[in-house]
Short mmCIF file of C-alpha atoms in Angstrom, two decimals:
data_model
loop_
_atom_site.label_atom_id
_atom_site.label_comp_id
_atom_site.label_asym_id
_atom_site.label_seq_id
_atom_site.Cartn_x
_atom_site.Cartn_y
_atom_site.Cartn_z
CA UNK S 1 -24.75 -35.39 -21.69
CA UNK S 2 -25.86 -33.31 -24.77
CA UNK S 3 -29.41 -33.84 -23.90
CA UNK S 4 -28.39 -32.04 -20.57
CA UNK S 5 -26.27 -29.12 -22.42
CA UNK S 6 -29.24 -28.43 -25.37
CA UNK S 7 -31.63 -28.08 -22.31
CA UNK S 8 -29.04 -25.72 -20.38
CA UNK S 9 -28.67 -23.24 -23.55
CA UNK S 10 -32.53 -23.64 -24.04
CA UNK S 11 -33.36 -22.15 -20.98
CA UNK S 12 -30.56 -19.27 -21.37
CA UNK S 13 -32.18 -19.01 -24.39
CA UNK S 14 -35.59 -18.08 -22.42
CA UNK S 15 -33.91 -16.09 -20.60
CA UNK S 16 -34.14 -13.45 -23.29
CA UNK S 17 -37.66 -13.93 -24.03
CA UNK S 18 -37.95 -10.24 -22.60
CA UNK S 19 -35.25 -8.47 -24.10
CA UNK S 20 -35.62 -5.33 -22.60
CA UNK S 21 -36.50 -5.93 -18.78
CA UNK S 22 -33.65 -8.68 -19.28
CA UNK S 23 -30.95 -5.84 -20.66
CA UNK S 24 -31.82 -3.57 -18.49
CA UNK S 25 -31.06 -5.76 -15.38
CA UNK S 26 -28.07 -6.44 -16.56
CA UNK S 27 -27.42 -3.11 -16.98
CA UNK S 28 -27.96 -2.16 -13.41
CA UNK S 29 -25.75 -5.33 -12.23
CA UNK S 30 -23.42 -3.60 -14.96
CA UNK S 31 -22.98 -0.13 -12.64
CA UNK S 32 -22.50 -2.06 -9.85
CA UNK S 33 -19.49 -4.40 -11.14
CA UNK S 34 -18.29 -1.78 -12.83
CA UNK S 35 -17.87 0.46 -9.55
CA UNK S 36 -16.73 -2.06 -7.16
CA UNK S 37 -14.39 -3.33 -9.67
CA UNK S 38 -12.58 -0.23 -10.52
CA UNK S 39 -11.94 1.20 -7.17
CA UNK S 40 -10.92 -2.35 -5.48
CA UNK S 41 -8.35 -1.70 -8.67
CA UNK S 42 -7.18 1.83 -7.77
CA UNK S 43 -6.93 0.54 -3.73
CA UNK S 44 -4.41 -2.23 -5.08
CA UNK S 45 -2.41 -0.20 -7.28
CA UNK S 46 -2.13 2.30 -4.98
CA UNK S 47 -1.66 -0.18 -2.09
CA UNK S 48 0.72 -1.78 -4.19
CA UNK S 49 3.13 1.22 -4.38
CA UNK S 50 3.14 1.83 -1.18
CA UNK S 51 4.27 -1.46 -0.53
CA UNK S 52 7.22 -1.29 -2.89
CA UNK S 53 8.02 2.38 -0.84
CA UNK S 54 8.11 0.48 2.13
CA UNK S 55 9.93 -2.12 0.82
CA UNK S 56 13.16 -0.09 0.51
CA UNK S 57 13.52 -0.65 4.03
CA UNK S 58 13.01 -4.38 3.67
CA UNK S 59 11.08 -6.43 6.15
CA UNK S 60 9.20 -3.17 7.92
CA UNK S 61 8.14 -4.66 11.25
CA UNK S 62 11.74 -5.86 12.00
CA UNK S 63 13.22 -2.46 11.92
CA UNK S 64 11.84 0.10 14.74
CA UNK S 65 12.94 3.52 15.15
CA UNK S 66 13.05 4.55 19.20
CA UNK S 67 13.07 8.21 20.41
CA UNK S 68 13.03 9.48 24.40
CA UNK S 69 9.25 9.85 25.14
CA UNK S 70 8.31 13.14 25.66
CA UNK S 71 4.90 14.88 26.89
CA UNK S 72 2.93 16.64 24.52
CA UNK S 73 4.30 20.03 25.05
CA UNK S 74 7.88 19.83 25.85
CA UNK S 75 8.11 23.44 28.48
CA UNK S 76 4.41 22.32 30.41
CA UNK S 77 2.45 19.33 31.51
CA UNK S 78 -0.85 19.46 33.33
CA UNK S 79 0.90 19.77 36.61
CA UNK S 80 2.56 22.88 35.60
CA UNK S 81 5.67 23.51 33.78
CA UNK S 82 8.19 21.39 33.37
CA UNK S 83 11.22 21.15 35.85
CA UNK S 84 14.74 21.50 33.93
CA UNK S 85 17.58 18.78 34.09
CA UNK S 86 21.14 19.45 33.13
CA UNK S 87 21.54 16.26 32.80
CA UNK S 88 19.29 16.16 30.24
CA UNK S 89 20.66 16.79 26.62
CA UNK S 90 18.40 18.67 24.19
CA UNK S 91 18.26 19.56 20.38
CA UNK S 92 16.31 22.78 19.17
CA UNK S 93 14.38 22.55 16.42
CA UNK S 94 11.76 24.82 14.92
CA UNK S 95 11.23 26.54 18.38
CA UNK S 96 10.75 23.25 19.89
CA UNK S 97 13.24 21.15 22.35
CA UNK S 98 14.00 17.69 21.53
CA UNK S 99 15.35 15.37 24.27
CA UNK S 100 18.17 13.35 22.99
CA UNK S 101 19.58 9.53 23.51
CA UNK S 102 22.86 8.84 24.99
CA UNK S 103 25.49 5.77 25.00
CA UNK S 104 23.37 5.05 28.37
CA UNK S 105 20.25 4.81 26.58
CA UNK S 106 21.57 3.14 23.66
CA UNK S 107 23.17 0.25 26.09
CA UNK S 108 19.15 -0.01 27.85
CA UNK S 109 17.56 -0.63 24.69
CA UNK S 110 19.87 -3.15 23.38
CA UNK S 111 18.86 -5.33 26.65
CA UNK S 112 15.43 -5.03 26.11
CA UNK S 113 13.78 -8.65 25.14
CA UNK S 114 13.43 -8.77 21.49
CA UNK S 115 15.79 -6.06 20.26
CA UNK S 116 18.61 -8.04 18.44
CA UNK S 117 20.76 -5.20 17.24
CA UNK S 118 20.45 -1.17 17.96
CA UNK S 119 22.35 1.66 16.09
CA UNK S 120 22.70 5.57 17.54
CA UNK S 121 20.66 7.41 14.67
CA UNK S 122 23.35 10.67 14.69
CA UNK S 123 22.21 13.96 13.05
CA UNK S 124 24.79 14.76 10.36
CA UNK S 125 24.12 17.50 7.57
CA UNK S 126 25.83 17.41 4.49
CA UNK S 127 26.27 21.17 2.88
CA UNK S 128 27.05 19.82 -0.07
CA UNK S 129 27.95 17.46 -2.78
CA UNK S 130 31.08 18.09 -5.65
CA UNK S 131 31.54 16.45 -8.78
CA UNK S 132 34.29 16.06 -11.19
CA UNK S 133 33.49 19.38 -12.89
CA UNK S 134 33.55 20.97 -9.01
CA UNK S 135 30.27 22.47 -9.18
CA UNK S 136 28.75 22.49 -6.07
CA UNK S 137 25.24 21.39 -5.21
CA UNK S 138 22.97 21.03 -2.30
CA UNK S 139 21.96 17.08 -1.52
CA UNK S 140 19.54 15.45 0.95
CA UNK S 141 21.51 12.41 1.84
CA UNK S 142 21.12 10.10 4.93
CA UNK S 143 22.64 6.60 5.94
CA UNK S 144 21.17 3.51 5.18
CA UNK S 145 20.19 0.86 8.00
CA UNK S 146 20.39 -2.42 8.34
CA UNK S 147 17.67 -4.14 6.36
CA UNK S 148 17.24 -1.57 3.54
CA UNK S 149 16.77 -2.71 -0.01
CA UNK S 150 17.78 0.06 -2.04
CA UNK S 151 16.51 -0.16 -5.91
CA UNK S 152 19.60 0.85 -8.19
CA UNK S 153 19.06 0.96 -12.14
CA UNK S 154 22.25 0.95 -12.48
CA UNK S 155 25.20 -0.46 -10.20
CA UNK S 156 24.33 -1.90 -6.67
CA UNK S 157 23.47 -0.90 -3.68
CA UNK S 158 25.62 0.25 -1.32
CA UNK S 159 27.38 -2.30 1.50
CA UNK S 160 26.78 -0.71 4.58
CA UNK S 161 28.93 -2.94 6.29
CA UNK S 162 32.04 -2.18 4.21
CA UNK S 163 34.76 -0.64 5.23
CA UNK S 164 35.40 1.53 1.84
CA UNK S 165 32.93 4.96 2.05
CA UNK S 166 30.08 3.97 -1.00
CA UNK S 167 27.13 6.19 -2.15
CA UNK S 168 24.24 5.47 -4.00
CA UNK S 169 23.06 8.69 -5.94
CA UNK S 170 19.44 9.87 -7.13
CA UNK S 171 18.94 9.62 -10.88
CA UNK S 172 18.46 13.28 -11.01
CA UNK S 173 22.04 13.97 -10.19
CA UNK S 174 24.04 12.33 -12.78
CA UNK S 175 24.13 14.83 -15.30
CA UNK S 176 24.50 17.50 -12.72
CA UNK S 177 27.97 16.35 -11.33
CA UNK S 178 29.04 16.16 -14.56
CA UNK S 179 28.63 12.45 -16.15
CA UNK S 180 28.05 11.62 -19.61
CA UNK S 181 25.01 8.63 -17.77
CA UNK S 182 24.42 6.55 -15.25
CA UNK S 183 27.41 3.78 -16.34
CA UNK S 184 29.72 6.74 -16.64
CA UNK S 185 28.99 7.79 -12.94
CA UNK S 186 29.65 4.13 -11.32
CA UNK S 187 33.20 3.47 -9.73
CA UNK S 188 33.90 7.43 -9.50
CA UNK S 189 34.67 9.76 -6.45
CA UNK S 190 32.95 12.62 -5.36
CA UNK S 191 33.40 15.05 -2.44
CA UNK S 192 30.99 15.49 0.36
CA UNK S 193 31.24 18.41 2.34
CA UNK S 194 30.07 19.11 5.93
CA UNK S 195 30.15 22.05 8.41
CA UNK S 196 32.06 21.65 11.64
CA UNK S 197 29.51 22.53 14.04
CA UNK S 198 31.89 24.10 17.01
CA UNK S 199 34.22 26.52 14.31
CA UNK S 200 32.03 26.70 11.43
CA UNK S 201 34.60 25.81 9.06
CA UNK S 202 33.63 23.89 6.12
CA UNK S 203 35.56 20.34 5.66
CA UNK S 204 35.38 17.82 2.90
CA UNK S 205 35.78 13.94 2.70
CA UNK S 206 34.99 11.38 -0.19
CA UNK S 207 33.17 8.74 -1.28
CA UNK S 208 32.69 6.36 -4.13
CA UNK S 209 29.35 5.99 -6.53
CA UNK S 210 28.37 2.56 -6.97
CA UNK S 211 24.78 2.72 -7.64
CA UNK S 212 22.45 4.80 -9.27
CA UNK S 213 18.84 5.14 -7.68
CA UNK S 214 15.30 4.54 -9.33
CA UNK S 215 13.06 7.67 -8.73
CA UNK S 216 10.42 6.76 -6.38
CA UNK S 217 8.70 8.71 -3.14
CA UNK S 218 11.24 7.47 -1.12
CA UNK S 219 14.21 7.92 -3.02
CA UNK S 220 13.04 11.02 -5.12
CA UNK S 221 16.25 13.47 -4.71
CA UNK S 222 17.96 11.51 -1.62
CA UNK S 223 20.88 9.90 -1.46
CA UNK S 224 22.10 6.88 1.21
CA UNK S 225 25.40 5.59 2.00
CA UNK S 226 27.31 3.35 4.09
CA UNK S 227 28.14 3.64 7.97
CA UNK S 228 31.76 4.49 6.79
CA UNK S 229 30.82 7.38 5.00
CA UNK S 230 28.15 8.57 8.15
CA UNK S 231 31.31 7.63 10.63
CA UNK S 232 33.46 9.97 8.62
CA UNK S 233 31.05 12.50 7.86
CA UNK S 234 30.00 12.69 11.93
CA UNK S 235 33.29 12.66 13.06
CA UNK S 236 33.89 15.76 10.72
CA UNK S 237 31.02 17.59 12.37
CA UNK S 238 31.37 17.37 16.00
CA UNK S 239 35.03 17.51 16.03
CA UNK S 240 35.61 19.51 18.70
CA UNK S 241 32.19 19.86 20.55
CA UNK S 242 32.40 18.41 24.33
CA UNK S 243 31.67 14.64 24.69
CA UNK S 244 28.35 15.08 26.15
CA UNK S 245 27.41 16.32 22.93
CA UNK S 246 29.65 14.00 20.87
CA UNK S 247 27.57 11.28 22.72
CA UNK S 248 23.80 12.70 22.22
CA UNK S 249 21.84 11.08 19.01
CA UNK S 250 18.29 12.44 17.92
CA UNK S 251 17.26 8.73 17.97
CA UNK S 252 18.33 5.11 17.27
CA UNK S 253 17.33 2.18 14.88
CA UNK S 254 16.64 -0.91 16.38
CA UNK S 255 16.21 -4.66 14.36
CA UNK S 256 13.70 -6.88 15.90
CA UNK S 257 13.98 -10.59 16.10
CA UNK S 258 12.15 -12.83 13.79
CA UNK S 259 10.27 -13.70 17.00
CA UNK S 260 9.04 -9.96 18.01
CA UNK S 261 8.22 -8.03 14.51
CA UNK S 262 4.19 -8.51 14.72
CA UNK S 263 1.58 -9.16 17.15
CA UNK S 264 1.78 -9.41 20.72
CA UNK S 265 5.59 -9.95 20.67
CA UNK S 266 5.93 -6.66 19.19
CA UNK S 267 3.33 -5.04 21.43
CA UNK S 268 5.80 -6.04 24.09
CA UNK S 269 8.67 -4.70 22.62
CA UNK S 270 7.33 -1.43 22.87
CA UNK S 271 5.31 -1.33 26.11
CA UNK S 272 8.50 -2.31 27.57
CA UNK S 273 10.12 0.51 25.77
CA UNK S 274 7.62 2.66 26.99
CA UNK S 275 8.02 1.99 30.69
CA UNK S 276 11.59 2.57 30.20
CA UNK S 277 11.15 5.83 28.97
CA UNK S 278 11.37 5.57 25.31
CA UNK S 279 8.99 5.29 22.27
CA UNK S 280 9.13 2.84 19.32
CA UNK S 281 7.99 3.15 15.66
CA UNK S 282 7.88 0.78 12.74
CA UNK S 283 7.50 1.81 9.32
CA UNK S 284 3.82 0.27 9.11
CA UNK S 285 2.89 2.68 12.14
CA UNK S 286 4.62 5.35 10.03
CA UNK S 287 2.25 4.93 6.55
CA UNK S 288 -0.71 3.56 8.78
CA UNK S 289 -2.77 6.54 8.73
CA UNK S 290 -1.90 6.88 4.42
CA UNK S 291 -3.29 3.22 4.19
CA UNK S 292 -6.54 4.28 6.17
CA UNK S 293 -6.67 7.36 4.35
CA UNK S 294 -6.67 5.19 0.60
CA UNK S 295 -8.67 2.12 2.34
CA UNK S 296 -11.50 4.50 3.28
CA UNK S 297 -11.96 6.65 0.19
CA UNK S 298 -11.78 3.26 -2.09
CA UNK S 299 -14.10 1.88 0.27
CA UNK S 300 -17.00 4.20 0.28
CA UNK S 301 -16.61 3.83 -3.58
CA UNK S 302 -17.15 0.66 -3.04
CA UNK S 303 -19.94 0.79 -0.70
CA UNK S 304 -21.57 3.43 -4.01
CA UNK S 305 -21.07 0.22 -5.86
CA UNK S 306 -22.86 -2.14 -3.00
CA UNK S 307 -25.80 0.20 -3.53
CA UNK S 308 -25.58 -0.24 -6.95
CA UNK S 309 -25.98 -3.80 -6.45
CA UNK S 310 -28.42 -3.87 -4.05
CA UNK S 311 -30.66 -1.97 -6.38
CA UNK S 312 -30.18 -4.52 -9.13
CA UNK S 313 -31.29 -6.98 -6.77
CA UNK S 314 -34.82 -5.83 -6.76
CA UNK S 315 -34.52 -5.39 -10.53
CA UNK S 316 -33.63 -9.11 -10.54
CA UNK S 317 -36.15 -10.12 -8.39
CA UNK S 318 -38.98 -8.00 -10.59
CA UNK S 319 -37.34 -9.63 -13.65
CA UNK S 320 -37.91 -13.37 -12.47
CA UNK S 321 -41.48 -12.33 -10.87
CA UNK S 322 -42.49 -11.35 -14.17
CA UNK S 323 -41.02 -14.10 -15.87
CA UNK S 324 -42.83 -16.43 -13.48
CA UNK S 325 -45.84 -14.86 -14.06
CA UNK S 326 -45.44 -15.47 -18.07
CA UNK S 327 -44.75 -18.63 -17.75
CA UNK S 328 -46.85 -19.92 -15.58
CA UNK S 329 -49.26 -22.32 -17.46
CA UNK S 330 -45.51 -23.37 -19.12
CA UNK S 331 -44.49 -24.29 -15.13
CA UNK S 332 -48.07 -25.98 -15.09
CA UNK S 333 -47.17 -27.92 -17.91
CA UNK S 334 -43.80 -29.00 -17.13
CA UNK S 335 -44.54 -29.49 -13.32
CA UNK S 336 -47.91 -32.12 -14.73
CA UNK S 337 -45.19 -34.07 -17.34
CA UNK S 338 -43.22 -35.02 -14.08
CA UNK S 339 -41.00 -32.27 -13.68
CA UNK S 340 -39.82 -32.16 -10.02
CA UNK S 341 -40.03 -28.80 -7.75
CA UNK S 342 -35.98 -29.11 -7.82
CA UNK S 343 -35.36 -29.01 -11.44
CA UNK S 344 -37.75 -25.99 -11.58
CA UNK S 345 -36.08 -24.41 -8.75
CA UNK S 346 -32.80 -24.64 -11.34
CA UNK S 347 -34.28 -23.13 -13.99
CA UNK S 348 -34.90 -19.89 -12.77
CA UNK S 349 -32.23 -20.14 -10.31
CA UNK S 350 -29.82 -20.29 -13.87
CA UNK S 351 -31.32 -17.49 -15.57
CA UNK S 352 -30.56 -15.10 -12.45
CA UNK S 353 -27.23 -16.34 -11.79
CA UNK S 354 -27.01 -15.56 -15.91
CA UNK S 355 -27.98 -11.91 -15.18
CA UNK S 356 -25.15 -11.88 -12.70
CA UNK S 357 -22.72 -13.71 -15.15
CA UNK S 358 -23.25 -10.81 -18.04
CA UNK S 359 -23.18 -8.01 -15.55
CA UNK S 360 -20.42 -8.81 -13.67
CA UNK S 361 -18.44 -9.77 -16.91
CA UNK S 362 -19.22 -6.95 -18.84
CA UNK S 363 -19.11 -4.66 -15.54
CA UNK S 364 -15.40 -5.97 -15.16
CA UNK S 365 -14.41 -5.55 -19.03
CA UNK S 366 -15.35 -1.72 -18.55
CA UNK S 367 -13.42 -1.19 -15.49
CA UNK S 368 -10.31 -2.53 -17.12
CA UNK S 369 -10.47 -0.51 -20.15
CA UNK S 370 -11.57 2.57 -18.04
CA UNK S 371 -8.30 1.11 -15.63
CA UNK S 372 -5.91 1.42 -18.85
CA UNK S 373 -6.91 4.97 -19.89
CA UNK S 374 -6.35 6.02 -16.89
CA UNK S 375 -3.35 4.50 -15.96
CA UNK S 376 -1.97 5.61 -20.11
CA UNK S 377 -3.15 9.29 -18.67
CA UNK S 378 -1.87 9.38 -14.91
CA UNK S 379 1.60 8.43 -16.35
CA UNK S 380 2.07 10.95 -19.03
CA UNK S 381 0.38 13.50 -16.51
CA UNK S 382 -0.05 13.43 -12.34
CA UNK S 383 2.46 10.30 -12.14
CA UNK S 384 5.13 11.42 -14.66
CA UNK S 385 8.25 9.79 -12.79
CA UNK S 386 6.99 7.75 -10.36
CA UNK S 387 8.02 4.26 -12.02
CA UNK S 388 6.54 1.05 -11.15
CA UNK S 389 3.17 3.27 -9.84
CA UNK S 390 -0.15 1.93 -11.96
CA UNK S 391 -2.64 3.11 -10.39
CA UNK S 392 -5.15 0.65 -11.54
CA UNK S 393 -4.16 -2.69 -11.04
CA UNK S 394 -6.41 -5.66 -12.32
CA UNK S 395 -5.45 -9.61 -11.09
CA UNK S 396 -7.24 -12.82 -12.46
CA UNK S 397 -7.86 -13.52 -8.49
CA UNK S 398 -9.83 -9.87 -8.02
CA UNK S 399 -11.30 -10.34 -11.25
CA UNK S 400 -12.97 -13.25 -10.63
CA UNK S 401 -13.90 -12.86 -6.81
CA UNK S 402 -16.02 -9.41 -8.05
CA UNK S 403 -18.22 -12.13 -10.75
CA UNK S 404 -18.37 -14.73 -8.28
CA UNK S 405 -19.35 -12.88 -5.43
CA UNK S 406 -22.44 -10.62 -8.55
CA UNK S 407 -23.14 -14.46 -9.39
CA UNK S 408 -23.87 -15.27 -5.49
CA UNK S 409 -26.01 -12.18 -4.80
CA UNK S 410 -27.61 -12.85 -8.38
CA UNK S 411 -28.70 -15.80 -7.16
CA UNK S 412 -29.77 -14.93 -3.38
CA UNK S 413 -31.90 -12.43 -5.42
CA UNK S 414 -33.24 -14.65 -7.38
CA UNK S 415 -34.28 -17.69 -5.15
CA UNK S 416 -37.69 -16.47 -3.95
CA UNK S 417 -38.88 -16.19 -7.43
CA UNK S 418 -37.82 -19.22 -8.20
CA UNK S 419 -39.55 -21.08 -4.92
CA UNK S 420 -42.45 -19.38 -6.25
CA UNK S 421 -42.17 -21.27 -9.36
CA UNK S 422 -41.03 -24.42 -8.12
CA UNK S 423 -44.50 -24.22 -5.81
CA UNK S 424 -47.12 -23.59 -8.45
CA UNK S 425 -49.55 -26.04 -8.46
CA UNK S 426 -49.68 -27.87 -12.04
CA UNK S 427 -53.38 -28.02 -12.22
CA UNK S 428 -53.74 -23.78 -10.81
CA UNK S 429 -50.96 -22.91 -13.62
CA UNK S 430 -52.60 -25.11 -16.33
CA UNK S 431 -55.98 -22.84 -15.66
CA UNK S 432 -53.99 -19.51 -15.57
CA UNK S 433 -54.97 -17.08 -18.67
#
């Protein structure tokens, strides 16, 4: 056994017989590993956020958000304009005319295959939010569905089932409203004001703070709360306005069954929704096109770093011809002492798998300290705020699929010199000068 291991670090050790050609190999494997090991970093950290976004809304393929279908201009179509229905009920918005869901509707989705629960998604404002020093200010705050997983850093979430109106707040409001922190905040009521959309007439109603949000994309300067508070707050609002339009909702929220939320199942869902009339959205379909937009800019780095590689593939391959060629009355020697073609075949095999090794490894070691100062930077700078967002993120498993994977082309680059060496003839490498 430490015959074996002497005769392993002897050859490394020949491996630096040229010092130079030898460095600067690695050096090119070096740019390479380096490349693809930094940007496969920045497309999981950034990956990684927007996974923890999405997450807010738990499981993201079992919650789908349904709208009535509508052509792409809502006044024309390519057989001319389009016919009006009064029994079609419309929002305006932005000069454009939205088409709106009824109880009807509502009642057809829920008996559509694969839809296990559906809930009206009604348009409520609020003007604005009080606190206990009654200064007013302006909120964006919307209910919370069925599924969500709202991050709190201090309190809880809010129950959306319960019966007692609950709010979860954004950080950034706390010291507005008038509390001393977060703690001091928790187990307090505010006011919520909304406008009466047939008088105009402002009216107020409550609700208790029993959470305090973490600032993230998502929850950056909104607020949620229950389905007591948005039952409240609606009722508030359309008080008054005919029943047609009591009864209209700019969309719905529908949860999937464990059965339907990927694949075909959920392909189905939504054809069938589709034929009906309506269209359905997950979240994934939502941040699709952000993914693709990260996956391909990370990806042609990559593909910069492929190059990289490819190039220090021929530099391998020139390294271990040359090396041959030095060696050759050595291969003569060893091959006429009884050394077999396979053992030869090693050899050089080991020393180019060795050039991979050191590249990949010191390639990798670069891109995490580049990784840190960058990540030290983008959070005192760009990313001030956004907690839990690294945008470098480095894992053992990455880490070592980027050397393996150098090692593997190393030695793919490597194996024709070292048939050529396992082939010499002992006798024509003895003669060699």
């Amino acid at each position: 056994m430490k015959n074996k291991v002497s005769r392993i670090f002897k050859q490394i050790g020949e491996f630096w017989q040229d010092k130079l050609r030898t460095i600067l190999t690695v050096i090119s494997v070096f740019i390479g590993a380096f490349t693809i090991a930094l940007t496969s970093a920045v497309n999981f950290g950034v990956n990684d956020y927007i996974d923890k976004q999405v997450g807010i809304f738990g499981n993201d393929s079992t919650i789908l958000e349904i709208s009535k279908k509508t052509e792409s201009s809502p006044f024309s179509s390519p057989e001319g304009p389009t016919e009006y229905s009064p029994d079609k009920i419309s929002i305006g918005m932005a000069g454009l005319s939205f088409e709106t869901l009824s109880d009807e509707d509502i009642e057809k989705i829920k008996a559509i295959d694969g839809i296990e629960k559906v809930e009206p998604n009604k348009s409520v404002s609020i003007e604005y939010i009080e606190g206990i020093d009654n200064k007013k200010f302006l909120i964006s705050a919307r209910s919370a569905i069925s599924g969500m997983v709202l991050d709190t850093k201090s309190g809880r979430p809010i129950d959306i089932s319960s019966a007692q109106p609950e709010i979860n707040l954004p950080a950034s409001y706390i010291e507005a409203l008038g509390f001393k922190n977060d703690e001091d905040a928790i187990d307090t009521t505010i006011k919520l004001a909304v406008k009466n959309s047939a008088t105009g007439k402002i009216k107020t109603t409550t609700a208790k703070v029993v959470g305090v949000l973490n600032k993230s994309l998502v929850q950056d300067m909104v607020g949620f709360y229950n389905q007591s508070v948005l039952d409240e707050v609606s009722e508030l609002q359309i008080a008054g306005l005919p029943n047609a339009m009591k009864q209209s909702y700019i969309g719905a929220i529908a949860n999937l069954e464990s059965d339907f939320v990927s694949g075909d199942n959920l392909e189905k869902v939504k054809k069938e929704l589709d034929r009906k009339g309506y269209s359905g959205t997950t979240i994934e379909d939502r941040i699709g096109m952000v993914r693709n937009i990260v996956n391909a800019i990370t990806g042609a780095l990559v593909l910069f770093g492929a190059i990289a590689l490819l190039a220090a593939s021929f530099g391998i391959i020139n390294t271990l011809y040359m090396s041959v060629q030095e060696r050759t009355r050595e291969i003569g020697l060893l091959k006429a002492m009884g050394m077999s073609r396979g053992r030869i075949f090693r050899i050089f095999s080991l020393e180019a798998i060795m050039i991979g090794f050191w590249g990949s490894l010191l390639g990798l070691g670069a891109a995490m300290l580049v990784g840190r100062t960058i990540n030290n930077y983008a959070t005192e700078t760009f990313l001030k705020g956004l907690e839990g967002f690294s945008l470098t993120i480095f894992t053992p498993l990455n880490g070592l699929v980027v050397c393996l994977t150098i090692m593997a082309i190393a030695f793919i680059a490597g194996a024709l010199p070292s048939l050529r060496a396992a082939k010499q003839d002992p006798i024509e490498a003895l003669r060699y000068e």
